[in-house]
Coordinates of C-alpha atoms in Angstrom, one line a residue:
M1 CA 111.5 -38.7 232.8
A2 CA 115.0 -37.4 231.8
P3 CA 116.9 -39.5 229.2
S4 CA 119.6 -41.7 230.6
P5 CA 123.3 -40.9 230.1
V6 CA 123.6 -43.8 227.6
L7 CA 120.8 -42.4 225.4
K8 CA 122.3 -38.9 225.6
C9 CA 125.6 -40.3 224.5
C10 CA 124.0 -42.2 221.6
K11 CA 122.1 -39.1 220.6
R12 CA 125.3 -37.0 220.5
A13 CA 127.1 -39.6 218.4
L14 CA 124.2 -39.8 215.9
N15 CA 124.2 -36.0 215.6
W16 CA 127.6 -36.3 213.9
V17 CA 126.4 -38.6 211.2
P18 CA 125.4 -35.7 208.8
V19 CA 128.8 -34.1 209.4
L20 CA 130.6 -37.4 208.7
F21 CA 128.5 -37.8 205.5
I22 CA 129.5 -34.3 204.2
N23 CA 133.2 -35.0 204.9
L24 CA 133.1 -38.4 203.2
V25 CA 131.5 -36.8 200.1
V26 CA 134.1 -34.0 200.1
G27 CA 136.9 -36.6 200.6
W28 CA 135.7 -38.6 197.7
S29 CA 135.3 -35.5 195.5
Y30 CA 138.9 -34.6 196.2
Y31 CA 140.1 -38.1 195.1
A32 CA 137.9 -38.1 192.0
Y33 CA 138.9 -34.6 190.9
V34 CA 142.6 -34.6 191.7
V35 CA 143.5 -38.2 190.9
E36 CA 140.9 -39.5 188.4
L37 CA 140.5 -36.2 186.5
C38 CA 143.7 -34.3 186.8
V39 CA 146.2 -37.1 187.0
Y40 CA 144.6 -39.8 184.8
T41 CA 142.4 -37.9 182.4
I42 CA 143.7 -34.5 181.5
P43 CA 146.6 -34.7 179.1
N44 CA 147.7 -31.1 179.1
N45 CA 150.0 -30.1 182.0
A46 CA 149.1 -26.4 181.8
E47 CA 145.4 -27.2 182.1
R48 CA 146.0 -29.7 184.8
I49 CA 148.0 -27.3 187.0
S50 CA 145.5 -24.4 186.5
Y51 CA 142.6 -26.7 187.5
L52 CA 144.4 -27.9 190.6
V53 CA 145.3 -24.4 191.7
I54 CA 141.7 -23.0 191.3
F55 CA 140.3 -26.2 192.9
H56 CA 142.5 -26.1 196.0
I57 CA 141.8 -22.4 196.6
F58 CA 138.1 -22.9 196.8
L59 CA 138.5 -26.2 198.7
I60 CA 140.6 -24.5 201.4
M61 CA 138.1 -21.7 201.8
F62 CA 135.2 -24.1 201.9
I63 CA 136.8 -26.4 204.5
W64 CA 138.0 -23.5 206.6
S65 CA 134.6 -21.8 206.8
Y66 CA 132.8 -25.2 207.3
W67 CA 134.9 -26.2 210.3
K68 CA 134.8 -22.7 211.8
T69 CA 131.0 -23.0 211.7
I70 CA 131.2 -26.4 213.3
W71 CA 133.6 -25.6 216.1
S72 CA 132.5 -22.1 217.0
R73 CA 130.7 -22.5 220.3
P74 CA 127.2 -20.9 220.3
A75 CA 127.3 -17.6 222.2
S76 CA 125.1 -17.6 225.3
P77 CA 123.7 -14.7 227.3
S78 CA 126.0 -13.2 230.0
K79 CA 125.3 -13.4 233.7
A80 CA 123.8 -10.0 233.6
F81 CA 120.6 -11.6 232.3
V82 CA 120.4 -14.0 235.2
L83 CA 117.9 -13.1 237.9
P84 CA 119.5 -11.7 241.0
R85 CA 119.3 -14.0 244.0
I86 CA 116.5 -12.2 245.8
E87 CA 114.3 -11.8 242.7
K88 CA 115.0 -15.4 241.7
E89 CA 113.8 -16.6 245.1
M90 CA 110.7 -14.5 244.8
F91 CA 110.1 -15.7 241.2
E92 CA 110.4 -19.3 242.2
R93 CA 108.1 -19.0 245.2
E94 CA 105.4 -17.0 243.3
E95 CA 102.8 -19.1 241.6
R96 CA 100.8 -16.3 240.0
A97 CA 102.0 -15.5 236.4
E98 CA 101.1 -11.8 236.6
I99 CA 103.3 -11.4 239.7
Q100 CA 106.1 -13.3 238.1
Q101 CA 105.9 -10.9 235.2
E102 CA 106.1 -7.9 237.5
I103 CA 109.3 -9.4 238.9
L104 CA 110.7 -9.9 235.4
K105 CA 109.8 -6.4 234.3
K106 CA 111.5 -4.9 237.4
V107 CA 114.8 -6.7 236.5
A108 CA 114.4 -6.1 232.7
R109 CA 114.3 -2.3 233.3
N110 CA 118.1 -2.4 233.7
L111 CA 118.7 -4.6 230.7
P112 CA 118.7 -3.8 226.9
V113 CA 115.7 -6.0 226.4
Y114 CA 113.1 -4.5 224.0
T115 CA 111.3 -7.5 222.5
R116 CA 108.4 -9.4 224.1
T117 CA 106.5 -12.6 223.7
A118 CA 103.4 -12.6 221.4
G119 CA 101.3 -11.8 224.5
G120 CA 103.5 -8.9 225.5
A121 CA 105.3 -10.6 228.4
I122 CA 109.0 -10.5 229.2
R123 CA 110.8 -13.4 227.4
Y124 CA 112.1 -15.7 230.1
C125 CA 113.8 -19.1 229.6
D126 CA 112.8 -21.6 232.3
P127 CA 115.5 -24.3 231.5
C128 CA 118.3 -21.7 231.5
Q129 CA 116.6 -19.4 234.1
I130 CA 117.5 -16.2 232.4
I131 CA 115.8 -13.3 230.8
K132 CA 116.3 -13.7 227.1
P133 CA 118.1 -10.9 225.3
D134 CA 116.6 -9.7 222.0
R135 CA 116.8 -12.2 219.2
C136 CA 118.0 -14.9 221.7
H137 CA 116.2 -18.3 221.7
H138 CA 116.6 -21.6 223.5
C139 CA 117.9 -24.5 221.4
S140 CA 116.5 -27.9 222.7
T141 CA 119.3 -29.8 220.8
C142 CA 122.2 -27.7 222.3
E143 CA 120.2 -27.3 225.6
T144 CA 121.2 -23.7 225.9
C145 CA 120.0 -20.2 224.9
V146 CA 121.8 -18.9 221.8
L147 CA 122.4 -15.3 221.0
K148 CA 120.8 -14.1 217.8
M149 CA 119.8 -17.7 217.0
D150 CA 119.1 -18.4 213.4
H151 CA 118.5 -22.2 213.5
H152 CA 120.1 -25.5 214.5
C153 CA 121.8 -27.0 211.5
P154 CA 122.3 -30.8 211.5
W155 CA 124.9 -30.5 208.7
V156 CA 127.3 -28.7 211.0
N157 CA 125.9 -30.3 214.2
N158 CA 125.8 -26.8 215.8
C159 CA 123.5 -23.9 216.4
V160 CA 123.9 -21.1 213.8
G161 CA 123.8 -17.8 215.6
F162 CA 125.6 -14.6 216.5
S163 CA 129.0 -16.3 217.0
N164 CA 129.1 -18.2 213.7
Y165 CA 126.5 -16.8 211.3
K166 CA 129.1 -15.2 209.1
Y167 CA 131.0 -18.4 208.9
F168 CA 127.8 -20.2 208.0
V169 CA 127.1 -17.8 205.1
L170 CA 130.7 -18.1 203.9
F171 CA 130.5 -21.9 204.2
L172 CA 127.4 -21.9 201.9
S173 CA 129.1 -19.4 199.5
Y174 CA 132.3 -21.4 199.2
A175 CA 130.4 -24.7 199.0
A176 CA 128.5 -23.3 196.0
L177 CA 131.7 -22.0 194.4
Y178 CA 133.4 -25.3 195.0
C179 CA 130.6 -27.2 193.3
A180 CA 130.5 -24.6 190.5
V181 CA 134.3 -25.0 189.8
I182 CA 133.9 -28.8 189.6
C183 CA 131.0 -28.6 187.2
A184 CA 132.7 -26.0 185.0
T185 CA 136.0 -27.9 184.7
V186 CA 134.5 -31.4 184.5
T187 CA 131.9 -30.7 181.9
Q188 CA 134.0 -31.2 178.8
Y189 CA 135.3 -34.6 180.0
F190 CA 131.9 -35.6 181.2
I191 CA 130.6 -35.0 177.6
K192 CA 133.6 -36.9 176.1
F193 CA 133.0 -39.9 178.3
W194 CA 129.2 -39.8 177.8
T195 CA 129.6 -39.6 173.9
K196 CA 132.3 -42.3 173.9
Q197 CA 135.0 -39.9 172.7
L198 CA 137.2 -41.1 175.5
P199 CA 137.9 -44.8 176.2
D200 CA 136.2 -46.5 179.1
T201 CA 138.6 -46.4 182.0
H202 CA 138.3 -46.6 185.8
A203 CA 138.1 -42.7 185.7
K204 CA 134.8 -42.7 183.8
F205 CA 132.6 -43.7 186.7
H206 CA 134.2 -41.2 189.0
I207 CA 134.0 -38.3 186.6
L208 CA 130.4 -38.9 185.5
F209 CA 129.3 -39.4 189.1
L210 CA 131.4 -36.3 190.2
F211 CA 129.5 -34.1 187.8
F212 CA 126.1 -35.3 188.9
V213 CA 126.9 -35.0 192.6
A214 CA 128.5 -31.5 192.2
A215 CA 125.5 -30.3 190.1
L216 CA 123.0 -31.6 192.6
F217 CA 124.8 -30.0 195.6
F218 CA 125.3 -26.8 193.7
I219 CA 121.5 -26.4 193.0
S220 CA 120.6 -27.2 196.6
V221 CA 123.3 -25.1 198.3
L222 CA 122.7 -22.1 195.9
S223 CA 119.0 -22.0 196.9
L224 CA 119.8 -22.1 200.6
L225 CA 122.6 -19.5 200.1
S226 CA 120.2 -17.2 198.2
Y227 CA 117.7 -17.4 201.0
H228 CA 120.3 -16.5 203.7
L229 CA 121.7 -13.6 201.6
W230 CA 118.2 -12.3 201.4
L231 CA 118.0 -12.6 205.2
V232 CA 121.3 -10.7 205.6
G233 CA 120.0 -7.9 203.4
K234 CA 116.9 -7.7 205.6
N235 CA 118.7 -8.2 208.9
R236 CA 116.5 -11.0 209.9
T237 CA 117.1 -14.5 211.3
T238 CA 115.3 -17.6 210.0
I239 CA 113.2 -17.5 213.1
E240 CA 112.3 -13.9 212.6
A241 CA 111.4 -14.5 209.0
F242 CA 108.7 -17.0 210.1
R243 CA 107.7 -15.1 213.3
A244 CA 108.2 -11.3 213.4
P245 CA 109.8 -10.0 216.6
V246 CA 107.4 -8.3 219.0
F247 CA 108.3 -4.9 220.5
T248 CA 106.4 -3.0 223.1
N249 CA 104.4 -1.3 220.4
G250 CA 103.6 -4.6 218.5
P251 CA 105.2 -7.0 216.0
D252 CA 107.5 -5.6 213.4
K253 CA 109.3 -7.9 210.9
N254 CA 111.6 -5.0 209.9
G255 CA 112.4 -3.9 213.5
F256 CA 116.1 -4.6 213.2
S257 CA 116.5 -3.5 209.6
L258 CA 118.8 -0.5 209.2
G259 CA 119.1 -0.4 205.4
F260 CA 121.0 -2.8 203.1
S261 CA 124.6 -1.7 203.7
R262 CA 124.2 -1.5 207.5
N263 CA 122.4 -4.8 207.5
V264 CA 125.3 -6.4 205.7
S265 CA 127.8 -4.8 208.1
E266 CA 125.9 -6.3 211.1
V267 CA 127.0 -9.7 209.9
F268 CA 130.3 -9.1 207.9
G269 CA 131.6 -6.1 209.8
D270 CA 132.6 -2.7 208.6
Q271 CA 136.1 -3.7 207.3
A272 CA 136.0 -5.0 203.7
K273 CA 139.3 -6.9 204.1
Y274 CA 137.6 -9.4 206.5
F275 CA 134.4 -10.0 204.4
F276 CA 135.6 -13.1 202.6
F277 CA 137.5 -14.8 205.3
P278 CA 136.0 -16.9 208.2
V279 CA 137.3 -14.7 210.9
F280 CA 134.9 -13.0 213.4
S281 CA 134.1 -9.4 212.3
S282 CA 130.3 -9.1 213.1
L283 CA 129.3 -5.9 214.8
G284 CA 128.0 -5.8 218.4
D285 CA 128.1 -8.2 221.3
G286 CA 125.0 -10.3 220.5
H287 CA 123.1 -9.0 223.6
S288 CA 121.6 -5.8 222.2
F289 CA 121.0 -4.6 218.6
V290 CA 120.4 -1.4 216.9
T291 CA 116.7 -1.0 216.0
R292 CA 114.8 1.5 214.0
L293 CA 111.8 3.8 214.7
V294 CA 108.7 2.0 213.6
H295 CA 105.3 3.3 212.4
I296 CA 106.6 6.8 211.8
D297 CA 108.0 8.7 208.8
P298 CA 111.4 10.5 208.9
E299 CA 110.0 14.0 209.4
Q300 CA 108.0 13.0 212.4
A301 CA 111.0 11.1 213.8
N302 CA 113.2 14.2 213.5
S303 CA 110.6 16.3 215.3
V304 CA 110.4 13.8 218.2
L305 CA 114.2 13.6 218.4
Q306 CA 114.5 17.4 218.5
Q307 CA 111.9 17.5 221.3
N308 CA 113.9 14.9 223.2
G309 CA 117.1 16.9 222.9
K310 CA 118.7 14.9 220.0
S311 CA 120.0 16.1 216.7
P312 CA 117.7 15.3 213.8
A313 CA 118.7 12.6 211.4
D314 CA 119.3 13.2 207.7
E315 CA 116.0 13.1 206.0
T316 CA 117.4 10.8 203.2
S317 CA 118.6 8.2 205.6
P318 CA 116.5 5.8 207.7
C319 CA 115.7 6.8 211.3
V320 CA 117.9 4.6 213.4
L321 CA 118.4 4.4 217.1
G322 CA 121.4 3.0 218.9
N323 CA 121.7 0.2 221.4
S324 CA 120.7 2.6 224.1
I325 CA 117.0 2.7 222.9
Q326 CA 114.6 2.0 225.7
H327 CA 111.5 0.3 224.3
T328 CA 109.7 0.5 227.6
E329 CA 106.3 1.7 228.4
D330 CA 107.7 4.8 230.1
N331 CA 109.4 6.0 227.0
N332 CA 106.4 5.5 224.6
K333 CA 104.9 8.7 223.4
E334 CA 102.0 9.4 221.2
I335 CA 102.0 12.0 218.4
T336 CA 98.8 13.2 216.9
D337 CA 99.1 14.3 213.3
R338 CA 95.9 15.4 211.5
G339 CA 93.7 13.1 213.6
H340 CA 96.0 10.1 213.4
V341 CA 97.7 8.7 216.5
V342 CA 101.2 7.3 215.9
S343 CA 103.1 5.3 218.5
V344 CA 106.7 6.4 218.8
T345 CA 109.6 4.9 220.7
M346 CA 112.1 7.6 221.7
E347 CA 115.7 7.4 222.6
S348 CA 116.3 7.8 226.3
E349 CA 118.6 10.4 227.7
P350 CA 122.0 9.1 228.9

């Protein structure tokens, strides 16, 4: 039975509790740092001003990237991935799973869809009634399919995916730096209060507690940031890190990896001036992604591409295919090299 509108409304309201908690903590940290530390505790004007300038720079970047992560609507698949009317009617009438798959395969031939389910079937979302693009997954909380979905984050009450993954990584980065700045600048006054070198005032509690909270958040955020930076370097999502994407020639956890620099560009873009700002600069459209040749060495890949009328890639660079790769059964070839059979996916002719 579907939940009532009242329960849905209550659930939506409760989803904002973690966001409210983060904002309350940041609001209190602002008061403790600016008022209790800089105004009431630091005696030197030059030190006070320098602390305030550095603090506000990282605070602004932190808040900017945090709210961009929250308010960026998760990107959903375009109408091109919806079944045409005739095929949809056939699909809904058909009860046999194998016939349904034949209908989906027929439609998918005209789409840049190269990944499959663990059983080799076309990935189809029943609630959204669409063929899922590569790296797209359905979020039960947002109740929609999300392009290049990484995970649903309760701390931003939003899905982290293609439209806001860069913002999320920057949010973690600036949150860690924000906490690091607080710890670094508060440490000397924390020690003075702790060792009774400063008199007990109303600022003591705020400064001692501020240091502990900032240090705790720094450790937790830094660990999460390190993990996501590793994912960026590998060009994987959190979902793909736990379950390797399956192509027509089998699962491959590095199927979307293009080398470190290109992997970073996939998220942050190819213009360095936008790297550190929460403005959208990720490459692509979220519906199709550059993949690589799997289970084959560069020399064999060059040979295949030459036979297919393509120019060979540089032997020192990874063999990469563009968004026009067709990972379909019709394009799969087999190369026999010294008795070993290697499965190759070739780039289709335009």
